[in-house]
CSV table of C-alpha atoms in Angstrom, one decimal:
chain,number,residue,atom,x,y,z
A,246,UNK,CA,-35.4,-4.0,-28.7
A,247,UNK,CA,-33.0,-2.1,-31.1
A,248,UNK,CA,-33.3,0.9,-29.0
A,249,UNK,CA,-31.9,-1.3,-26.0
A,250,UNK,CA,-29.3,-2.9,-28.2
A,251,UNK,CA,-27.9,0.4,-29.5
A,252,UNK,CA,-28.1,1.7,-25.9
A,253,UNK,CA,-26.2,-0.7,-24.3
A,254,UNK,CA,-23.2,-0.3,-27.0
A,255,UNK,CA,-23.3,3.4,-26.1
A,256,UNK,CA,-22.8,2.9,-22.5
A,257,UNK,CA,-20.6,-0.2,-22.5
A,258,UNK,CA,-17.5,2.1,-22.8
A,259,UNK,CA,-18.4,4.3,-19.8
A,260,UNK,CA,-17.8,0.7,-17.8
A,261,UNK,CA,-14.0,1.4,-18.2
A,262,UNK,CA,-14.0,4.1,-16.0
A,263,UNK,CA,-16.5,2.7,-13.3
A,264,UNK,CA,-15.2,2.8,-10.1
A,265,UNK,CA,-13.3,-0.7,-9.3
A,266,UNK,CA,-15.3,-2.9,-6.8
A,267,UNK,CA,-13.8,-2.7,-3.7
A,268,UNK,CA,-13.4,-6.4,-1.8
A,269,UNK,CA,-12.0,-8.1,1.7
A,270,UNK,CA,-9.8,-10.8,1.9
A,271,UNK,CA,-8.9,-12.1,5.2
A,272,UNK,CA,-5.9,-14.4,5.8
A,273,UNK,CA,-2.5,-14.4,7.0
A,274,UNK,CA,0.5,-13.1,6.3
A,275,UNK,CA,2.7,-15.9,4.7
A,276,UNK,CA,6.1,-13.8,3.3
A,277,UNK,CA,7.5,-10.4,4.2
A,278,UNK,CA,8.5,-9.2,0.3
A,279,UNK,CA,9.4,-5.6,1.6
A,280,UNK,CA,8.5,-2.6,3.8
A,281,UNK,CA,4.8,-2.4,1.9
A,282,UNK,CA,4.5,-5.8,0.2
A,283,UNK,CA,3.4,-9.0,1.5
A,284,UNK,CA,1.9,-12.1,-0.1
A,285,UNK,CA,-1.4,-13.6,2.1
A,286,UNK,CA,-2.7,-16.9,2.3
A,287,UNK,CA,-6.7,-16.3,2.1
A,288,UNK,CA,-7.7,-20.0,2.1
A,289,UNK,CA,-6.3,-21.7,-0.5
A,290,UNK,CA,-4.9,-18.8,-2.3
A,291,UNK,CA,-1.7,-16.7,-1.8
A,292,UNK,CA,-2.5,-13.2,-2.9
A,293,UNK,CA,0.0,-10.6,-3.3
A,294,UNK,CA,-0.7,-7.5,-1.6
A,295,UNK,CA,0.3,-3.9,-1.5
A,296,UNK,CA,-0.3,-1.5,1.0
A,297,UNK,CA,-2.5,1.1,-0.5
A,298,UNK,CA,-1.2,5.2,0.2
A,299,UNK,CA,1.8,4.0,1.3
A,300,UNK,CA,6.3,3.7,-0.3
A,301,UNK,CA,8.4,2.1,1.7
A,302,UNK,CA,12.2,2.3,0.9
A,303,UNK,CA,13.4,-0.1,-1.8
A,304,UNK,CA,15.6,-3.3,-1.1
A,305,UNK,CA,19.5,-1.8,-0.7
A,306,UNK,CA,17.7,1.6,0.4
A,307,UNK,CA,18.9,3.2,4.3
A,308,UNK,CA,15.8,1.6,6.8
A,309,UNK,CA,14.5,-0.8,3.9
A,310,UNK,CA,15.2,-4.0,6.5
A,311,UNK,CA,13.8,-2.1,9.3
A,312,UNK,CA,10.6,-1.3,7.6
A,313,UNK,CA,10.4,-5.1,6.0
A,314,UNK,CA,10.7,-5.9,9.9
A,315,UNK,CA,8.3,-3.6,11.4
A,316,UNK,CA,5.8,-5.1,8.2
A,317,UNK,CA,6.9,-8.4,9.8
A,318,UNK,CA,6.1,-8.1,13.0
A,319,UNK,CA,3.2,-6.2,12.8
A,320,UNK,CA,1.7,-9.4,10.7
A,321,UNK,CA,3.1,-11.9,12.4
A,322,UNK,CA,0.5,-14.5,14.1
A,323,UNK,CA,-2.7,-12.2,13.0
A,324,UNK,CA,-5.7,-13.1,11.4
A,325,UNK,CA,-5.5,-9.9,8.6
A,326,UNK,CA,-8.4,-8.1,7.3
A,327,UNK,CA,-7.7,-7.3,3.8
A,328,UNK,CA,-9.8,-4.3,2.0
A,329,UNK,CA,-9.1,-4.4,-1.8
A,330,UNK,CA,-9.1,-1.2,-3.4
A,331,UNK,CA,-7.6,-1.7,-7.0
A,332,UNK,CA,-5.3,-3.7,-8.7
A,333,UNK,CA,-1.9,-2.5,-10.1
A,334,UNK,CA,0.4,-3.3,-13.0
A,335,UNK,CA,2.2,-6.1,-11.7
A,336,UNK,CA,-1.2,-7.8,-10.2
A,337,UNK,CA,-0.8,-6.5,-7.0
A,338,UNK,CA,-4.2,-6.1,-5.0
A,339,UNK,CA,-3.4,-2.2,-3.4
A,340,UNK,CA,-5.2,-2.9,-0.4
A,341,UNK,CA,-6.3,-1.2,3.2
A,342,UNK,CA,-4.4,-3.9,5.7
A,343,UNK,CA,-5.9,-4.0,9.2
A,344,UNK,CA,-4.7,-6.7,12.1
A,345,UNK,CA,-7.2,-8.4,14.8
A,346,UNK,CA,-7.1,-5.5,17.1
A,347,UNK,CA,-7.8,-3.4,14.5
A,348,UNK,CA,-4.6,-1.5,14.2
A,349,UNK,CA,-4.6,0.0,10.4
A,350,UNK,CA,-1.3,-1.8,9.0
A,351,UNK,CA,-0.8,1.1,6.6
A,352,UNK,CA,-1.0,4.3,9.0
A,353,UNK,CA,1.3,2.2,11.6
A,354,UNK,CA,4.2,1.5,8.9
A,355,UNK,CA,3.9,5.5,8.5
A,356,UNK,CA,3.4,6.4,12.1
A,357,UNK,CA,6.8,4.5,12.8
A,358,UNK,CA,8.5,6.2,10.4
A,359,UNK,CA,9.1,3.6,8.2
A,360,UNK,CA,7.6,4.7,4.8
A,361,UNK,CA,6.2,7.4,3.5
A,362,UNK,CA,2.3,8.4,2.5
A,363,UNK,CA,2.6,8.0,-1.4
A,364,UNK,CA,1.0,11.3,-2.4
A,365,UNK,CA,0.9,10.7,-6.3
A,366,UNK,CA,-1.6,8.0,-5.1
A,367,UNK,CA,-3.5,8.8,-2.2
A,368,UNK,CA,-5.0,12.0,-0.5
A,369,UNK,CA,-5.5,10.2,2.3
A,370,UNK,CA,-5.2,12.9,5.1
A,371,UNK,CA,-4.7,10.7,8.2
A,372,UNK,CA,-1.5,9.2,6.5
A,373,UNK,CA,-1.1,12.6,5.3
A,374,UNK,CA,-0.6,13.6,8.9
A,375,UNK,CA,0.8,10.3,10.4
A,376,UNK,CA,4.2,11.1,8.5
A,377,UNK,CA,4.3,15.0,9.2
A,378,UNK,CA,3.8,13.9,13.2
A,379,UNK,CA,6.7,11.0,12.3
A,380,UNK,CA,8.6,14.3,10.6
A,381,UNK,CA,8.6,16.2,13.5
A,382,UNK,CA,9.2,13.6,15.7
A,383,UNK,CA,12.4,12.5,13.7
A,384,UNK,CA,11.3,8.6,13.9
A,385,UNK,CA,12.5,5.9,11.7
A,386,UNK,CA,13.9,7.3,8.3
A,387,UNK,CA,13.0,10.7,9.5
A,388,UNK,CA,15.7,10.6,12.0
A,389,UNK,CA,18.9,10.7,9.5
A,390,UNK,CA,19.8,14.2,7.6
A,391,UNK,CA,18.3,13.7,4.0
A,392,UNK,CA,15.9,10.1,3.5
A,393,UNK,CA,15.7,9.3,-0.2
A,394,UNK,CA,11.8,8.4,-1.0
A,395,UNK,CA,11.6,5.4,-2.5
A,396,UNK,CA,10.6,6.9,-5.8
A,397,UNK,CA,13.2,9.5,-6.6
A,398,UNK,CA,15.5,6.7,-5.5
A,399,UNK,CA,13.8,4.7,-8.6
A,400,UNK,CA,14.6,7.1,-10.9
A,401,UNK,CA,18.4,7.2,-9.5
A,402,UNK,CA,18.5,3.5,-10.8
């Protein structure tokens, strides 16, 4: 019995850096915050969500209402499949967004050209390649001379 006792006080810090559980929340969208921020009603409960792997320019920011639009419409009247990946420091659930028909939320916002795939937090290589094709194609943001990202615009303010 001690041997279980002083084993499990060895291993309870290893649970700190166990994966976090990954969840689904499906509801629908109830406010537009910004380009990659929405709050869901799941039942009961409003949720704030952020779209996982993706920035989307900052309130005041060239394209930031477009992008809060296109977030908009792409919500608007859908049923939204919510995948919860983590949690970040202002309690927003980061979260895979996917609408009735299946459309990925977060790779559209990019595709459009309406944010860009935040590579300090994702290696995700389909968004990855979503905003080179966007790039090249000079949608959204992409289609003025220099577009700010969102965080070097951050550290401007």
């Amino acid at each position: 019995m001690l041997r279980l006792v002083l084993l499990s006080f060895l291993l309870l810090p290893l649970l700190a850096f166990a994966p976090k559980p990954v969840y689904t929340l499906k509801g629908k969208a109830v406010r537009i915050i910004d380009g990659d921020t929405f709050d869901l009603l799941a039942g009961s409960t409003t949720h704030r969500i952020r779209l996982a792997g993706i920035d989307a320019p900052e309130k005041k920011q060239e394209f930031s209402d477009a992008s809060k639009q296109l977030l908009g419409q792409l919500c608007n009247g859908q049923v939204l499949t919510v995948v919860v990946t983590d949690t970040d420091r202002n309690k927003r659930k980061i979260a895979e967004v996917y609408t009735q028909q299946k459309v990925w939320i977060n790779k559209e916002m990019i595709s459009k050209g309406m944010a860009w795939h935040f590579v300090k937090y994702s290696s995700n290589k389909e968004l990855a390649s979503a905003e080179q094709k966007a790039r090249k194609q000079k949608i959204g943001l992409w289609s003025i001379n220099y577009p700010v990202a969102p965080w070097d615009w951050r550290k401007k303010k």
